[in-house]
mmCIF file of C-alpha atoms and ligand atoms in Angstrom:
data_model
loop_
_atom_site.group_PDB
_atom_site.id
_atom_site.type_symbol
_atom_site.label_atom_id
_atom_site.label_comp_id
_atom_site.label_asym_id
_atom_site.label_seq_id
_atom_site.Cartn_x
_atom_site.Cartn_y
_atom_site.Cartn_z
ATOM 1 C CA MET A 489 108.142 67.749 93.699
ATOM 2 C CA LYS A 490 105.421 67.962 96.371
ATOM 3 C CA ARG A 491 102.022 68.843 94.898
ATOM 4 C CA VAL A 492 99.989 71.333 96.955
ATOM 5 C CA GLN A 493 96.372 72.399 96.538
ATOM 6 C CA PRO A 494 96.372 75.984 95.157
ATOM 7 C CA LEU A 495 94.076 77.599 97.740
ATOM 8 C CA GLN A 496 95.704 75.775 100.636
ATOM 9 C CA ALA A 497 99.095 76.747 99.211
ATOM 10 C CA MET A 498 98.316 80.488 99.139
ATOM 11 C CA SER A 499 97.393 80.493 102.813
ATOM 12 C CA PHE A 500 100.923 80.033 104.203
ATOM 13 C CA PRO A 501 104.061 81.902 103.127
ATOM 14 C CA LEU A 502 106.921 80.209 101.316
ATOM 15 C CA GLU A 503 110.359 80.215 102.986
ATOM 16 C CA ALA A 504 112.422 83.308 102.119
ATOM 17 C CA SER A 505 115.042 81.647 99.882
ATOM 18 C CA ARG A 506 112.322 80.284 97.572
ATOM 19 C CA ARG A 507 110.477 83.537 96.899
ATOM 20 C CA TYR A 508 111.122 87.068 95.697
ATOM 21 C CA ASP A 509 112.005 89.487 98.496
ATOM 22 C CA ARG A 510 109.506 92.038 99.784
ATOM 23 C CA LEU A 511 110.757 94.914 97.609
ATOM 24 C CA ALA A 512 110.713 92.800 94.424
ATOM 25 C CA ARG A 513 107.137 91.736 95.231
ATOM 26 C CA PHE A 514 106.124 95.337 95.874
ATOM 27 C CA PHE A 515 107.681 96.463 92.551
ATOM 28 C CA HIS A 516 105.927 93.666 90.649
ATOM 29 C CA TRP A 517 102.407 94.375 91.866
ATOM 30 C CA ALA A 518 102.721 98.183 91.957
ATOM 31 C CA VAL A 519 103.915 98.165 88.326
ATOM 32 C CA PHE A 520 101.120 95.768 87.407
ATOM 33 C CA LEU A 521 98.480 98.133 88.887
ATOM 34 C CA LEU A 522 100.007 101.179 87.172
ATOM 35 C CA VAL A 523 100.213 99.434 83.780
ATOM 36 C CA ALA A 524 96.577 98.334 84.210
ATOM 37 C CA ALA A 525 95.621 101.959 85.065
ATOM 38 C CA ALA A 526 97.496 103.270 81.979
ATOM 39 C CA TYR A 527 95.647 100.785 79.740
ATOM 40 C CA ALA A 528 92.258 101.447 81.364
ATOM 41 C CA ALA A 529 92.669 105.231 81.039
ATOM 42 C CA ILE A 530 93.637 105.165 77.345
ATOM 43 C CA GLU A 531 90.720 102.822 76.578
ATOM 44 C CA LEU A 532 88.304 105.077 78.526
ATOM 45 C CA LYS A 533 89.584 108.153 76.698
ATOM 46 C CA GLY A 534 88.104 106.769 73.470
ATOM 47 C CA PHE A 535 84.592 106.886 74.988
ATOM 48 C CA PHE A 536 84.682 110.649 75.667
ATOM 49 C CA PRO A 537 83.996 113.228 72.936
ATOM 50 C CA LYS A 538 86.857 115.390 71.618
ATOM 51 C CA GLY A 539 87.312 118.517 73.766
ATOM 52 C CA ALA A 540 85.551 117.046 76.837
ATOM 53 C CA PRO A 541 87.434 117.642 80.129
ATOM 54 C CA THR A 542 86.976 113.934 80.961
ATOM 55 C CA ARG A 543 88.898 113.073 77.791
ATOM 56 C CA SER A 544 91.918 115.170 78.780
ATOM 57 C CA LEU A 545 91.662 113.820 82.345
ATOM 58 C CA ALA A 546 91.811 110.262 80.971
ATOM 59 C CA MET A 547 94.850 111.247 78.885
ATOM 60 C CA SER A 548 96.595 112.758 81.936
ATOM 61 C CA VAL A 549 95.879 109.638 84.000
ATOM 62 C CA HIS A 550 97.344 107.561 81.149
ATOM 63 C CA GLU A 551 100.478 109.704 80.962
ATOM 64 C CA TRP A 552 101.076 109.845 84.698
ATOM 65 C CA ALA A 553 100.328 106.196 85.432
ATOM 66 C CA GLY A 554 102.777 105.468 82.599
ATOM 67 C CA MET A 555 105.430 107.845 83.972
ATOM 68 C CA LEU A 556 105.116 106.213 87.402
ATOM 69 C CA VAL A 557 105.737 102.851 85.725
ATOM 70 C CA LEU A 558 109.045 104.296 84.520
ATOM 71 C CA VAL A 559 109.857 105.758 87.954
ATOM 72 C CA LEU A 560 109.449 102.262 89.474
ATOM 73 C CA ALA A 561 110.870 100.249 86.557
ATOM 74 C CA ALA A 562 114.358 101.763 86.767
ATOM 75 C CA PRO A 563 115.034 100.955 90.474
ATOM 76 C CA ARG A 564 113.191 97.656 90.003
ATOM 77 C CA LEU A 565 115.570 96.545 87.268
ATOM 78 C CA LEU A 566 118.567 97.680 89.353
ATOM 79 C CA TRP A 567 117.260 95.734 92.352
ATOM 80 C CA ARG A 568 116.801 92.663 90.171
ATOM 81 C CA LEU A 569 120.350 92.933 88.806
ATOM 82 C CA VAL A 570 121.763 93.361 92.325
ATOM 83 C CA ARG A 571 119.631 90.780 94.166
ATOM 84 C CA GLY A 572 118.913 88.261 91.385
ATOM 85 C CA ALA A 573 115.876 85.948 91.507
ATOM 86 C CA PRO A 574 115.189 82.883 93.659
ATOM 87 C CA ALA A 575 116.271 79.554 92.117
ATOM 88 C CA PRO A 576 113.562 78.374 89.716
ATOM 89 C CA GLU A 577 110.941 75.849 90.734
ATOM 90 C CA PRO A 578 111.662 72.289 89.541
ATOM 91 C CA GLY A 579 110.656 71.865 85.895
ATOM 92 C CA PRO A 580 112.010 71.298 82.389
ATOM 93 C CA ARG A 581 114.851 73.483 81.145
ATOM 94 C CA TRP A 582 112.783 74.925 78.257
ATOM 95 C CA MET A 583 110.191 76.196 80.762
ATOM 96 C CA HIS A 584 112.833 78.022 82.804
ATOM 97 C CA TRP A 585 114.299 79.481 79.659
ATOM 98 C CA ALA A 586 110.884 80.606 78.348
ATOM 99 C CA GLY A 587 109.995 82.198 81.702
ATOM 100 C CA GLU A 588 113.336 83.999 81.910
ATOM 101 C CA ALA A 589 113.045 85.292 78.317
ATOM 102 C CA MET A 590 109.498 86.512 78.980
ATOM 103 C CA HIS A 591 110.666 88.374 82.103
ATOM 104 C CA TRP A 592 113.389 90.290 80.240
ATOM 105 C CA VAL A 593 110.892 91.194 77.500
ATOM 106 C CA LEU A 594 108.559 92.538 80.213
ATOM 107 C CA TYR A 595 111.397 94.558 81.774
ATOM 108 C CA ALA A 596 112.188 96.049 78.347
ATOM 109 C CA PHE A 597 108.502 96.918 77.943
ATOM 110 C CA ILE A 598 108.080 98.740 81.280
ATOM 111 C CA LEU A 599 111.195 100.807 80.538
ATOM 112 C CA ALA A 600 110.715 101.503 76.823
ATOM 113 C CA GLN A 601 106.953 102.050 76.604
ATOM 114 C CA PRO A 602 106.782 105.080 78.951
ATOM 115 C CA VAL A 603 109.883 106.615 77.298
ATOM 116 C CA LEU A 604 108.246 106.235 73.870
ATOM 117 C CA GLY A 605 105.074 107.848 75.249
ATOM 118 C CA LEU A 606 107.009 110.795 76.667
ATOM 119 C CA LEU A 607 108.964 111.263 73.428
ATOM 120 C CA THR A 608 105.683 111.171 71.462
ATOM 121 C CA VAL A 609 104.238 113.976 73.604
ATOM 122 C CA ASN A 610 107.401 116.113 73.368
ATOM 123 C CA ALA A 611 107.847 115.578 69.618
ATOM 124 C CA GLY A 612 104.203 116.641 69.249
ATOM 125 C CA GLY A 613 105.196 120.021 70.761
ATOM 126 C CA HIS A 614 103.820 119.430 74.275
ATOM 127 C CA LEU A 615 105.368 119.278 77.721
ATOM 128 C CA LEU A 616 104.276 117.022 80.560
ATOM 129 C CA THR A 617 103.066 119.083 83.501
ATOM 130 C CA LEU A 618 103.314 117.706 87.046
ATOM 131 C CA PRO A 619 99.778 117.414 88.430
ATOM 132 C CA VAL A 620 98.914 119.736 91.381
ATOM 133 C CA LEU A 621 102.349 121.458 91.289
ATOM 134 C CA GLY A 622 101.862 122.666 87.712
ATOM 135 C CA ILE A 623 105.592 122.341 86.948
ATOM 136 C CA ASP A 624 106.506 121.534 83.335
ATOM 137 C CA LEU A 625 109.009 118.721 82.805
ATOM 138 C CA PRO A 626 111.723 119.774 80.327
ATOM 139 C CA ALA A 627 111.316 118.354 76.798
ATOM 140 C CA VAL A 628 113.523 115.386 75.950
ATOM 141 C CA VAL A 629 113.205 116.050 72.185
ATOM 142 C CA GLY A 630 112.169 119.145 70.241
ATOM 143 C CA THR A 631 108.961 119.491 68.219
ATOM 144 C CA ASP A 632 109.079 117.292 65.112
ATOM 145 C CA PRO A 633 105.732 116.220 63.577
ATOM 146 C CA GLY A 634 107.296 113.439 61.436
ATOM 147 C CA LEU A 635 109.102 111.965 64.433
ATOM 148 C CA LYS A 636 105.932 112.297 66.536
ATOM 149 C CA ASP A 637 103.906 110.253 64.025
ATOM 150 C CA LEU A 638 106.592 107.550 63.938
ATOM 151 C CA LEU A 639 106.948 107.363 67.741
ATOM 152 C CA LYS A 640 103.177 107.335 68.231
ATOM 153 C CA GLU A 641 102.859 104.472 65.760
ATOM 154 C CA ILE A 642 105.563 102.466 67.593
ATOM 155 C CA HIS A 643 104.085 103.274 71.040
ATOM 156 C CA GLU A 644 100.610 102.205 69.939
ATOM 157 C CA THR A 645 101.810 99.024 68.230
ATOM 158 C CA ILE A 646 103.808 97.971 71.302
ATOM 159 C CA GLY A 647 100.863 98.914 73.531
ATOM 160 C CA THR A 648 98.536 96.674 71.524
ATOM 161 C CA ALA A 649 101.035 93.783 71.276
ATOM 162 C CA PHE A 650 101.590 93.777 75.027
ATOM 163 C CA TYR A 651 97.971 93.048 75.794
ATOM 164 C CA LEU A 652 98.848 89.640 74.389
ATOM 165 C CA VAL A 653 102.296 89.325 76.005
ATOM 166 C CA ILE A 654 101.015 90.326 79.468
ATOM 167 C CA GLY A 655 98.028 88.026 78.994
ATOM 168 C CA LEU A 656 100.360 85.101 78.185
ATOM 169 C CA HIS A 657 102.539 85.921 81.209
ATOM 170 C CA ALA A 658 99.515 86.003 83.545
ATOM 171 C CA MET A 659 98.082 82.816 82.017
ATOM 172 C CA ALA A 660 101.423 81.043 82.463
ATOM 173 C CA ALA A 661 101.401 82.068 86.153
ATOM 174 C CA LEU A 662 97.863 80.719 86.604
ATOM 175 C CA PHE A 663 98.760 77.532 84.699
ATOM 176 C CA HIS A 664 101.701 76.933 87.061
ATOM 177 C CA HIS A 665 99.492 77.546 90.057
ATOM 178 C CA TYR A 666 96.324 75.676 89.156
ATOM 179 C CA MET A 667 97.492 73.036 86.669
ATOM 180 C CA LEU A 668 101.089 72.252 87.651
ATOM 181 C CA GLY A 669 100.460 72.994 91.348
ATOM 182 C CA ASP A 670 103.967 74.459 91.855
ATOM 183 C CA ASN A 671 105.078 77.580 93.780
ATOM 184 C CA THR A 672 105.712 79.921 90.825
ATOM 185 C CA LEU A 673 102.855 82.300 91.703
ATOM 186 C CA ARG A 674 103.474 82.073 95.434
ATOM 187 C CA ARG A 675 107.092 83.179 94.877
ATOM 188 C CA ILE A 676 105.905 86.626 93.880
ATOM 189 C CA TRP A 677 102.540 86.781 95.652
ATOM 190 C CA ARG A 678 103.448 87.630 99.259
HETATM 191 C C1 LIG B 377 103.448 101.365 80.617
HETATM 192 C C2 LIG B 377 103.043 102.518 80.196
HETATM 193 C C3 LIG B 377 102.190 102.747 78.979
HETATM 194 C C4 LIG B 377 101.381 101.890 78.287
HETATM 195 C C5 LIG B 377 101.109 100.412 78.559
HETATM 196 C C6 LIG B 377 100.807 102.641 77.195
HETATM 197 C C7 LIG B 377 99.922 102.119 76.254
HETATM 198 C C8 LIG B 377 99.274 102.865 75.297
HETATM 199 C C9 LIG B 377 98.234 102.375 74.429
HETATM 200 C C10 LIG B 377 97.683 100.939 74.443
HETATM 201 C C11 LIG B 377 97.857 103.401 73.634
HETATM 202 C C12 LIG B 377 96.709 103.425 72.605
HETATM 203 C C13 LIG B 377 97.001 102.601 71.414
HETATM 204 C C14 LIG B 377 95.881 102.713 70.392
HETATM 205 O O1 LIG B 377 95.018 103.590 70.479
HETATM 206 O O2 LIG B 377 95.950 101.902 69.477
HETATM 207 C C15 LIG B 377 98.646 104.558 73.982
HETATM 208 C C16 LIG B 377 98.543 105.789 73.385
HETATM 209 C C17 LIG B 377 99.258 106.892 73.764
HETATM 210 N N1 LIG B 377 100.109 106.991 74.825
HETATM 211 FE FE1 LIG B 377 100.687 105.473 76.048
HETATM 212 N N2 LIG B 377 101.257 103.930 77.247
HETATM 213 C C18 LIG B 377 102.097 104.042 78.332
HETATM 214 C C19 LIG B 377 102.753 105.177 78.761
HETATM 215 C C20 LIG B 377 102.633 106.432 78.194
HETATM 216 C C21 LIG B 377 103.295 107.619 78.666
HETATM 217 C C22 LIG B 377 104.217 107.698 79.888
HETATM 218 C C23 LIG B 377 102.936 108.637 77.836
HETATM 219 C C24 LIG B 377 103.321 110.084 77.856
HETATM 220 C C25 LIG B 377 104.005 110.660 78.786
HETATM 221 C C26 LIG B 377 102.045 108.084 76.838
HETATM 222 C C27 LIG B 377 101.489 108.791 75.796
HETATM 223 C C28 LIG B 377 100.622 108.265 74.881
HETATM 224 C C29 LIG B 377 100.075 109.042 73.769
HETATM 225 C C30 LIG B 377 100.373 110.507 73.451
HETATM 226 C C31 LIG B 377 99.219 108.171 73.082
HETATM 227 C C32 LIG B 377 98.356 108.496 71.858
HETATM 228 C C33 LIG B 377 97.007 108.916 72.375
HETATM 229 C C34 LIG B 377 96.064 109.355 71.294
HETATM 230 O O3 LIG B 377 96.443 110.175 70.493
HETATM 231 O O4 LIG B 377 94.924 108.865 71.305
HETATM 232 N N3 LIG B 377 101.877 106.733 77.092
HETATM 233 N N4 LIG B 377 99.481 104.202 75.010
HETATM 234 C C1 LIG B 378 101.734 94.651 83.708
HETATM 235 C C2 LIG B 378 101.718 93.416 83.999
HETATM 236 C C3 LIG B 378 102.929 92.618 84.420
HETATM 237 C C4 LIG B 378 104.263 92.851 84.205
HETATM 238 C C5 LIG B 378 104.912 94.013 83.467
HETATM 239 C C6 LIG B 378 104.983 91.765 84.839
HETATM 240 C C7 LIG B 378 106.359 91.638 84.863
HETATM 241 C C8 LIG B 378 107.052 90.630 85.472
HETATM 242 C C9 LIG B 378 108.484 90.493 85.501
HETATM 243 C C10 LIG B 378 109.460 91.471 84.847
HETATM 244 C C11 LIG B 378 108.788 89.397 86.218
HETATM 245 C C12 LIG B 378 110.188 88.841 86.486
HETATM 246 C C13 LIG B 378 110.623 89.217 87.876
HETATM 247 C C14 LIG B 378 112.099 88.993 88.075
HETATM 248 O O1 LIG B 378 112.587 87.885 87.836
HETATM 249 O O2 LIG B 378 112.765 89.940 88.476
HETATM 250 C C15 LIG B 378 107.535 88.816 86.642
HETATM 251 C C16 LIG B 378 107.433 87.677 87.401
HETATM 252 C C17 LIG B 378 106.238 87.073 87.688
HETATM 253 N N1 LIG B 378 104.979 87.522 87.374
HETATM 254 FE FE1 LIG B 378 104.528 89.191 86.408
HETATM 255 N N2 LIG B 378 104.077 90.902 85.414
HETATM 256 C C18 LIG B 378 102.810 91.398 85.173
HETATM 257 C C19 LIG B 378 101.611 90.843 85.569
HETATM 258 C C20 LIG B 378 101.481 89.649 86.214
HETATM 259 C C21 LIG B 378 100.236 89.000 86.563
HETATM 260 C C22 LIG B 378 98.854 89.599 86.281
HETATM 261 C C23 LIG B 378 100.556 87.827 87.167
HETATM 262 C C24 LIG B 378 99.650 86.745 87.724
HETATM 263 C C25 LIG B 378 98.450 86.487 87.338
HETATM 264 C C26 LIG B 378 101.985 87.723 87.203
HETATM 265 C C27 LIG B 378 102.705 86.686 87.728
HETATM 266 C C28 LIG B 378 104.068 86.605 87.837
HETATM 267 C C29 LIG B 378 104.782 85.506 88.444
HETATM 268 C C30 LIG B 378 104.150 84.266 89.062
HETATM 269 C C31 LIG B 378 106.140 85.789 88.363
HETATM 270 C C32 LIG B 378 107.304 84.928 88.892
HETATM 271 C C33 LIG B 378 107.725 83.983 87.830
HETATM 272 C C34 LIG B 378 108.926 83.155 88.241
HETATM 273 O O3 LIG B 378 109.441 83.316 89.320
HETATM 274 O O4 LIG B 378 109.357 82.330 87.417
HETATM 275 N N3 LIG B 378 102.530 88.842 86.604
HETATM 276 N N4 LIG B 378 106.491 89.566 86.181
#
């Protein structure tokens, strides 16, 4: 395996068969930004006093960044199933297996977490309203306070756990790039 210097490596594109296609790269980084926005908004919400308009704005940003994650995650997964992924970079079998397993866990997360959030809102007796247009999305489940508490608990636990999972995924990418000097990060970068 040819070792390349990380900064030098990022400056020229990898040949097409060795990297994710343009749409897969777009999906990856758009979903990343939206997930980061959903996390930032829910953390910010905690700083605003109850009843403040900024608090409900932060909640709306959380909900809509999260819903957009779902809107992108579904076609993204379909695209992945249709197009597959480029052949892995050279490396031990356990590393390929661990990377692959991590990716499917992340796919499950970007699909399940927004659905759990939406169900929590609906079970709490609220509808999601499209910003600007003011159109209510139909409820997926009816009002049920017990179910709402359960779903909220699951949504929050997964949300907290995935700080760690996403952190590990990002650290693995940086480890490949800076320590192993392979093309793993470049495959999805551009
Ligand atoms: C990828 C998308 C999402 C992520 C990563 C995410 C993550 C989180 C996190 C970390 C929390 C706070 C946990 C805590 O306080 O311990 C939370 C709370 C919550 N989320 Fe999400 N969420 C997402 C999508 C959504 C969506 C789409 C909705 C609704 C449509 C939603 C509704 C809620 C609600 C109602 C709460 C509880 C807020 C509160 O009562 O303070 N989430 N979410
Ligand atoms: C919300 C955050 C993120 C999510 C949900 C996420 C999700 C994913 C998923 C599902 C894949 C597999 C793609 C496929 O095979 O179809 C992937 C690949 C990848 N991600 Fe992320 N990612 C996130 C953040 C990041 C960050 C911050 C970095 C870099 C610092 C990163 C680096 C990579 C790399 C290098 C790959 C390709 C790995 C390979 O080809 O073996 N990801 N990501």
